[in-house]
mmCIF file of C-alpha atoms in Angstrom:
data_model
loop_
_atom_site.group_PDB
_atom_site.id
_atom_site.type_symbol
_atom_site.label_atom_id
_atom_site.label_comp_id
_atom_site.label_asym_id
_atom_site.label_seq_id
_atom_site.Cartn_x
_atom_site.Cartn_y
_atom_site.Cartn_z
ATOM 1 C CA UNK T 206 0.000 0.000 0.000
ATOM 2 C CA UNK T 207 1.298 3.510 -0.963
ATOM 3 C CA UNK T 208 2.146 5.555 2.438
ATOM 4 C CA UNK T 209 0.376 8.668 1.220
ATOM 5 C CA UNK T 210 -2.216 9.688 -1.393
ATOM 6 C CA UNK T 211 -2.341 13.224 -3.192
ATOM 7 C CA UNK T 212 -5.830 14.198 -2.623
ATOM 8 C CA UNK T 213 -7.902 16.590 -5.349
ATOM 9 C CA UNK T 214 -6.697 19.805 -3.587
ATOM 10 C CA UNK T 215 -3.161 18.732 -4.055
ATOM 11 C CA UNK T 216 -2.514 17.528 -0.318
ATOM 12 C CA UNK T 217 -0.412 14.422 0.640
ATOM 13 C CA UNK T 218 -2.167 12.500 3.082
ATOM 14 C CA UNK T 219 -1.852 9.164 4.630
ATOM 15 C CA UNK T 220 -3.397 6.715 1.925
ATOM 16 C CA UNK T 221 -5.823 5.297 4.021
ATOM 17 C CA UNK T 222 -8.153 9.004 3.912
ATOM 18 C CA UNK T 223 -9.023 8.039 0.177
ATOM 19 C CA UNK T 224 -11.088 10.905 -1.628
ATOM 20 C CA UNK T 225 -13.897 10.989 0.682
ATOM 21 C CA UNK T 226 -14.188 14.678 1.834
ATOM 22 C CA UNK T 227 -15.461 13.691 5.694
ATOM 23 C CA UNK T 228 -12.328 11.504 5.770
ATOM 24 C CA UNK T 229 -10.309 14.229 4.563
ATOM 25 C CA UNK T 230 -11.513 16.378 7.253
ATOM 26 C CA UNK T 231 -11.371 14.196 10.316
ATOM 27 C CA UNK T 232 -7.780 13.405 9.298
ATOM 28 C CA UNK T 233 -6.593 16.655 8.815
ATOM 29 C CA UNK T 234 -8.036 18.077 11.879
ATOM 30 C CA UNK T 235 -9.271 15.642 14.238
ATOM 31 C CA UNK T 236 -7.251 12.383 13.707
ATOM 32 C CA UNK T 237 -3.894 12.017 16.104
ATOM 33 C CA UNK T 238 -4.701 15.452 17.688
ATOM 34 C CA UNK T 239 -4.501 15.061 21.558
ATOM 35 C CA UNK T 240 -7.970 14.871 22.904
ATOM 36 C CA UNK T 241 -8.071 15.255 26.595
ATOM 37 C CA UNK T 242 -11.499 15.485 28.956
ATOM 38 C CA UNK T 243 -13.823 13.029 30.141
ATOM 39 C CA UNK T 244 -16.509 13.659 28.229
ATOM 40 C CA UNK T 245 -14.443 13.570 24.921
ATOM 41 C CA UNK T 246 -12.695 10.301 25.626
ATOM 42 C CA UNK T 247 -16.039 8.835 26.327
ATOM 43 C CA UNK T 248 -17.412 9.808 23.266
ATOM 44 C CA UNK T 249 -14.325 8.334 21.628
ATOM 45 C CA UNK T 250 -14.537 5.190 23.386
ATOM 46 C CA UNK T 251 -17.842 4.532 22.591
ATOM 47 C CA UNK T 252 -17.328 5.232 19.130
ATOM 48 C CA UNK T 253 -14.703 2.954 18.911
ATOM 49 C CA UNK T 254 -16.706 0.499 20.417
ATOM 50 C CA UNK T 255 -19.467 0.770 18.299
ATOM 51 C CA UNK T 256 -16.946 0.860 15.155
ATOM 52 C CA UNK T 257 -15.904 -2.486 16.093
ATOM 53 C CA UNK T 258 -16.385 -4.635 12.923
ATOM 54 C CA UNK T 259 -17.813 -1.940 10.606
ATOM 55 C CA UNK T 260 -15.216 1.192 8.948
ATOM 56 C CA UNK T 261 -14.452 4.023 10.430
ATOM 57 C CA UNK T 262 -16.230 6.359 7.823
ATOM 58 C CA UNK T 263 -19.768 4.711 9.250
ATOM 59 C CA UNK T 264 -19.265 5.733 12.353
ATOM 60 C CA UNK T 265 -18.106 9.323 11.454
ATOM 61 C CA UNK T 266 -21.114 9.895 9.379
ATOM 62 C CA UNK T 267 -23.514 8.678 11.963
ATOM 63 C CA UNK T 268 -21.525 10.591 14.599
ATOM 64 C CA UNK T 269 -23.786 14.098 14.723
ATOM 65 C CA UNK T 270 -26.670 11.511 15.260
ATOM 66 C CA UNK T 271 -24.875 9.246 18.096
ATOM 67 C CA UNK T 272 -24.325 12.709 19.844
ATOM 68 C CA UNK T 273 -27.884 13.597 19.497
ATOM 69 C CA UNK T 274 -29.318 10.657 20.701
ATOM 70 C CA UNK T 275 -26.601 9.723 23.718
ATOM 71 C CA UNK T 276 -26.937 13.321 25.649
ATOM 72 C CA UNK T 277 -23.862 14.953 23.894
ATOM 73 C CA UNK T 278 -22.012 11.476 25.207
ATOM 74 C CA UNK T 279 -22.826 13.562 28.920
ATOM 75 C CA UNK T 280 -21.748 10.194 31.104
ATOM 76 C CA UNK T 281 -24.477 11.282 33.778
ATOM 77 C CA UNK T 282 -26.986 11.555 31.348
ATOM 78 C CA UNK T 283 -26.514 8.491 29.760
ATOM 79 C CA UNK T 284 -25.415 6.650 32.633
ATOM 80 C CA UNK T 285 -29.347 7.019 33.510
ATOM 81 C CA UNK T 286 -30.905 5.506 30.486
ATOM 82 C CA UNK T 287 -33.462 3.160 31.195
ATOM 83 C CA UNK T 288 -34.967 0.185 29.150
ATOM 84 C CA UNK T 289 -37.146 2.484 27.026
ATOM 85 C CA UNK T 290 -33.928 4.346 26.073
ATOM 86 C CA UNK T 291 -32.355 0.792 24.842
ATOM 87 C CA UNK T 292 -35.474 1.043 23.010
ATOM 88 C CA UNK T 293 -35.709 4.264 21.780
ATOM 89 C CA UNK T 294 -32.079 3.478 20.140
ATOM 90 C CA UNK T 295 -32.194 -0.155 19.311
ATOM 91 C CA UNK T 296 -35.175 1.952 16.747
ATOM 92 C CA UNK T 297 -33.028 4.784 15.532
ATOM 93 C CA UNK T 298 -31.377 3.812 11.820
ATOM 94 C CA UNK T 299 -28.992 6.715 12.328
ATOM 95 C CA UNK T 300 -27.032 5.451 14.577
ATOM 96 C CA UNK T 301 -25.551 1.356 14.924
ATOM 97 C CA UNK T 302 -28.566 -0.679 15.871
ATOM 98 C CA UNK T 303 -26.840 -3.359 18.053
ATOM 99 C CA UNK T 304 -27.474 -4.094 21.530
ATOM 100 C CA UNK T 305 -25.058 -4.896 23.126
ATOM 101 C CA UNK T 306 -22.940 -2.174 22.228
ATOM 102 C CA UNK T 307 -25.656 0.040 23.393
ATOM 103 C CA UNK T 308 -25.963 -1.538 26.787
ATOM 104 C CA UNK T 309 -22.101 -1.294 27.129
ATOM 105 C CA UNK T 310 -21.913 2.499 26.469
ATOM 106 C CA UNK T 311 -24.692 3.028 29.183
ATOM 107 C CA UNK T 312 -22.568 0.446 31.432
ATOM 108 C CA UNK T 313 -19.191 2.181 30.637
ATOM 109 C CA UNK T 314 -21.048 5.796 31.435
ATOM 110 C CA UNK T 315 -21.924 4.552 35.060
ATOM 111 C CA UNK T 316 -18.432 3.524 35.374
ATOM 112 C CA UNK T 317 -17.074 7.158 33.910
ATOM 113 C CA UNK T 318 -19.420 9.107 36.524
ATOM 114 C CA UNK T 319 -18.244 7.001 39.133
ATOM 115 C CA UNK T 320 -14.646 8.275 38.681
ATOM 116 C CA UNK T 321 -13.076 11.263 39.784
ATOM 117 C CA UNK T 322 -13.306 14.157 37.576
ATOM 118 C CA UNK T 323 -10.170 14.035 34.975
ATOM 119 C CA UNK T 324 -9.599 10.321 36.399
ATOM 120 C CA UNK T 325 -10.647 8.670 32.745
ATOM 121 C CA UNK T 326 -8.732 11.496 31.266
ATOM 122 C CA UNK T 327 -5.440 10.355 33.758
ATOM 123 C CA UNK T 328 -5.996 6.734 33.547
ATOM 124 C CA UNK T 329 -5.991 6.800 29.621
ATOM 125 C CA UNK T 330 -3.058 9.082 28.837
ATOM 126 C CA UNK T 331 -1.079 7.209 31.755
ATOM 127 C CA UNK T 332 -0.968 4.548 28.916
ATOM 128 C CA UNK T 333 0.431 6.671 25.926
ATOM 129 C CA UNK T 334 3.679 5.156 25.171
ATOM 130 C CA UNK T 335 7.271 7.453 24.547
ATOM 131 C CA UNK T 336 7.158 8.739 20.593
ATOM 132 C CA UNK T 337 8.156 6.247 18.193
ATOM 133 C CA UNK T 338 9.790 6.559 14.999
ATOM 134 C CA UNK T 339 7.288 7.446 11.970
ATOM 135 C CA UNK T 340 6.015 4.971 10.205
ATOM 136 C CA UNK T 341 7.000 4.956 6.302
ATOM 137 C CA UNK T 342 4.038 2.915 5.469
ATOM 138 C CA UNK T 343 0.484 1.005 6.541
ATOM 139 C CA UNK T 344 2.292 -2.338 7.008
ATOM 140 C CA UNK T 345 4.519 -0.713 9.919
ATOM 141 C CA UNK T 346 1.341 0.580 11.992
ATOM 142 C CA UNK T 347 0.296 -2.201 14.331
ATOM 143 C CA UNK T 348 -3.457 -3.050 15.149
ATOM 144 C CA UNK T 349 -2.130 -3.314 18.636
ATOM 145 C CA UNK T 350 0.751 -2.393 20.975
ATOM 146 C CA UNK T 351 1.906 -3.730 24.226
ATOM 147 C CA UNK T 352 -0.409 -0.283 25.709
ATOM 148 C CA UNK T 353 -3.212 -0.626 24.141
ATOM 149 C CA UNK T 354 -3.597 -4.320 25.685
ATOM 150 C CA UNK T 355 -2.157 -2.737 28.870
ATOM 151 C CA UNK T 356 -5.258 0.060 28.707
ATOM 152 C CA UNK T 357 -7.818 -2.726 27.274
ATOM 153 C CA UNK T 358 -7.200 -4.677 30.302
ATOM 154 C CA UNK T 359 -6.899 -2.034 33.058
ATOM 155 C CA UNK T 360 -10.533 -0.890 31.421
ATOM 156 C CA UNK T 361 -11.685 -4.310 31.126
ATOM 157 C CA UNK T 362 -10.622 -4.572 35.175
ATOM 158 C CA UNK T 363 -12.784 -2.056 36.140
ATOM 159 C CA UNK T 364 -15.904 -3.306 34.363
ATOM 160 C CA UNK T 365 -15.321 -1.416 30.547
ATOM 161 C CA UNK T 366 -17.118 -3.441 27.891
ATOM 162 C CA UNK T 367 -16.166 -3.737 24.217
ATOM 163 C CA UNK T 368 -12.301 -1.606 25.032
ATOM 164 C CA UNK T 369 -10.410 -4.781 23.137
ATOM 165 C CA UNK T 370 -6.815 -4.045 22.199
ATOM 166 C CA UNK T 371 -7.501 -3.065 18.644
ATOM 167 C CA UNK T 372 -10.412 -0.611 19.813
ATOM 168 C CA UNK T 373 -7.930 0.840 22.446
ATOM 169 C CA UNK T 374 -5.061 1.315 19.832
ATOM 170 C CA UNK T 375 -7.901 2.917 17.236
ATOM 171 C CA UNK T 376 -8.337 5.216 20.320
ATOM 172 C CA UNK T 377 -4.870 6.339 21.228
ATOM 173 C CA UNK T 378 -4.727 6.915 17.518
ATOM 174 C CA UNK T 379 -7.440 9.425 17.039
ATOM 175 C CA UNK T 380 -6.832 11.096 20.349
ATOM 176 C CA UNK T 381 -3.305 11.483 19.602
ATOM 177 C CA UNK T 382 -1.765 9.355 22.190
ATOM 178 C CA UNK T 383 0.247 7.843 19.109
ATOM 179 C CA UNK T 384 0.815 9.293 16.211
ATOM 180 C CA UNK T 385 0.440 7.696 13.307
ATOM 181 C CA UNK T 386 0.425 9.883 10.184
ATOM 182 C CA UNK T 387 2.903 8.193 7.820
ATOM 183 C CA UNK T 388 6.451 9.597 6.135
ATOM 184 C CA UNK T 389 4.884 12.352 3.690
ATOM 185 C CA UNK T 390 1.416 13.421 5.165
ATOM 186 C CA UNK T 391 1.125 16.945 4.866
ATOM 187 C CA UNK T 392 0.489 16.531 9.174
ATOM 188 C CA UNK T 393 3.569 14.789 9.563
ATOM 189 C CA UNK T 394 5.317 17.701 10.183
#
């Protein structure tokens, strides 16, 4: 696989962004930018988690809905949905219809409001490994690391549902705990 891709506005990017515009933008802005808060790494987390087994670009296009229907990801807000809010969403075709994934991002918001404020926030950077040498290409970027399983099961140990290593690397990429943009991306720099 090539490492980067000129898009149509003349940008290298890292190959994987293709043409889509949404994918352009999430990569140039959001992707491998540190994300710290809460709130925002519970959102990511449960995006990840409902990502699992389906691309990336799903989830991103369903995101403004996800955020809609799960309380701006506000763990105390969803941490209180009931059986007729599993309902309400296991009915909404904007979002990822599946059930358990649903029921583990109302679990996993009980278990962020039961923290201490900034504790998620501590516990998850606490995992970002020292900087590593760029990666030239797709084939060098692992699917996991040796933190990522460390964070999976230190999540998994306090009750974290669908936080696998590959979901926890996904996350440390897009909040910027790694960083992964490949030898030639324009945010390589």
């Amino acid at each position: 696989m090539t490492s980067v891709r000129i898009g149509p506005d003349g940008i290298a990017r890292c190959a994987w962004v293709g043409d889509d515009a949404e994918y352009r933008r999430y990569h140039d802005e959001e992707w491998g930018r540190p994300l710290h808060g809460d709130r925002a790494l519970f959102e990511k987390m449960s995006l990840e988690g409902f990502q699992a087994g389906l691309s990336w670009i799903t989830i991103l296009r369903k995101r403004p809905r996800f955020r809609e229907v799960f309380a701006g990801f506000d763990p105390a807000v969803v941490a209180a949905f009931d059986d007729d809010d599993v309902e309400r969403l296991m009915a909404d075709a904007g979002i990822i219809r599946n059930r358990a994934k649903i029921l583990a991002t109302i679990s996993n918001a009980a278990l962020v409001e039961a923290m201490e404020p900034g504790e998620l926030d501590a516990l998850m950077w606490s995992f970002a490994p020292p900087l590593k040498p760029r990666p030239a290409s797709m084939t060098e970027v692992p699917a996991t690391t040796l933190e990522s399983d460390a964070v999976s099961k230190a999540l998994r140990k306090r009750g974290f549902r669908f936080v696998g290593p590959t979901t926890m690397y996904a996350l440390m990429q897009s909040a910027g705990m790694v960083d992964d943009h490949l030898i030639g991306c324009w945010r390589a720099t």
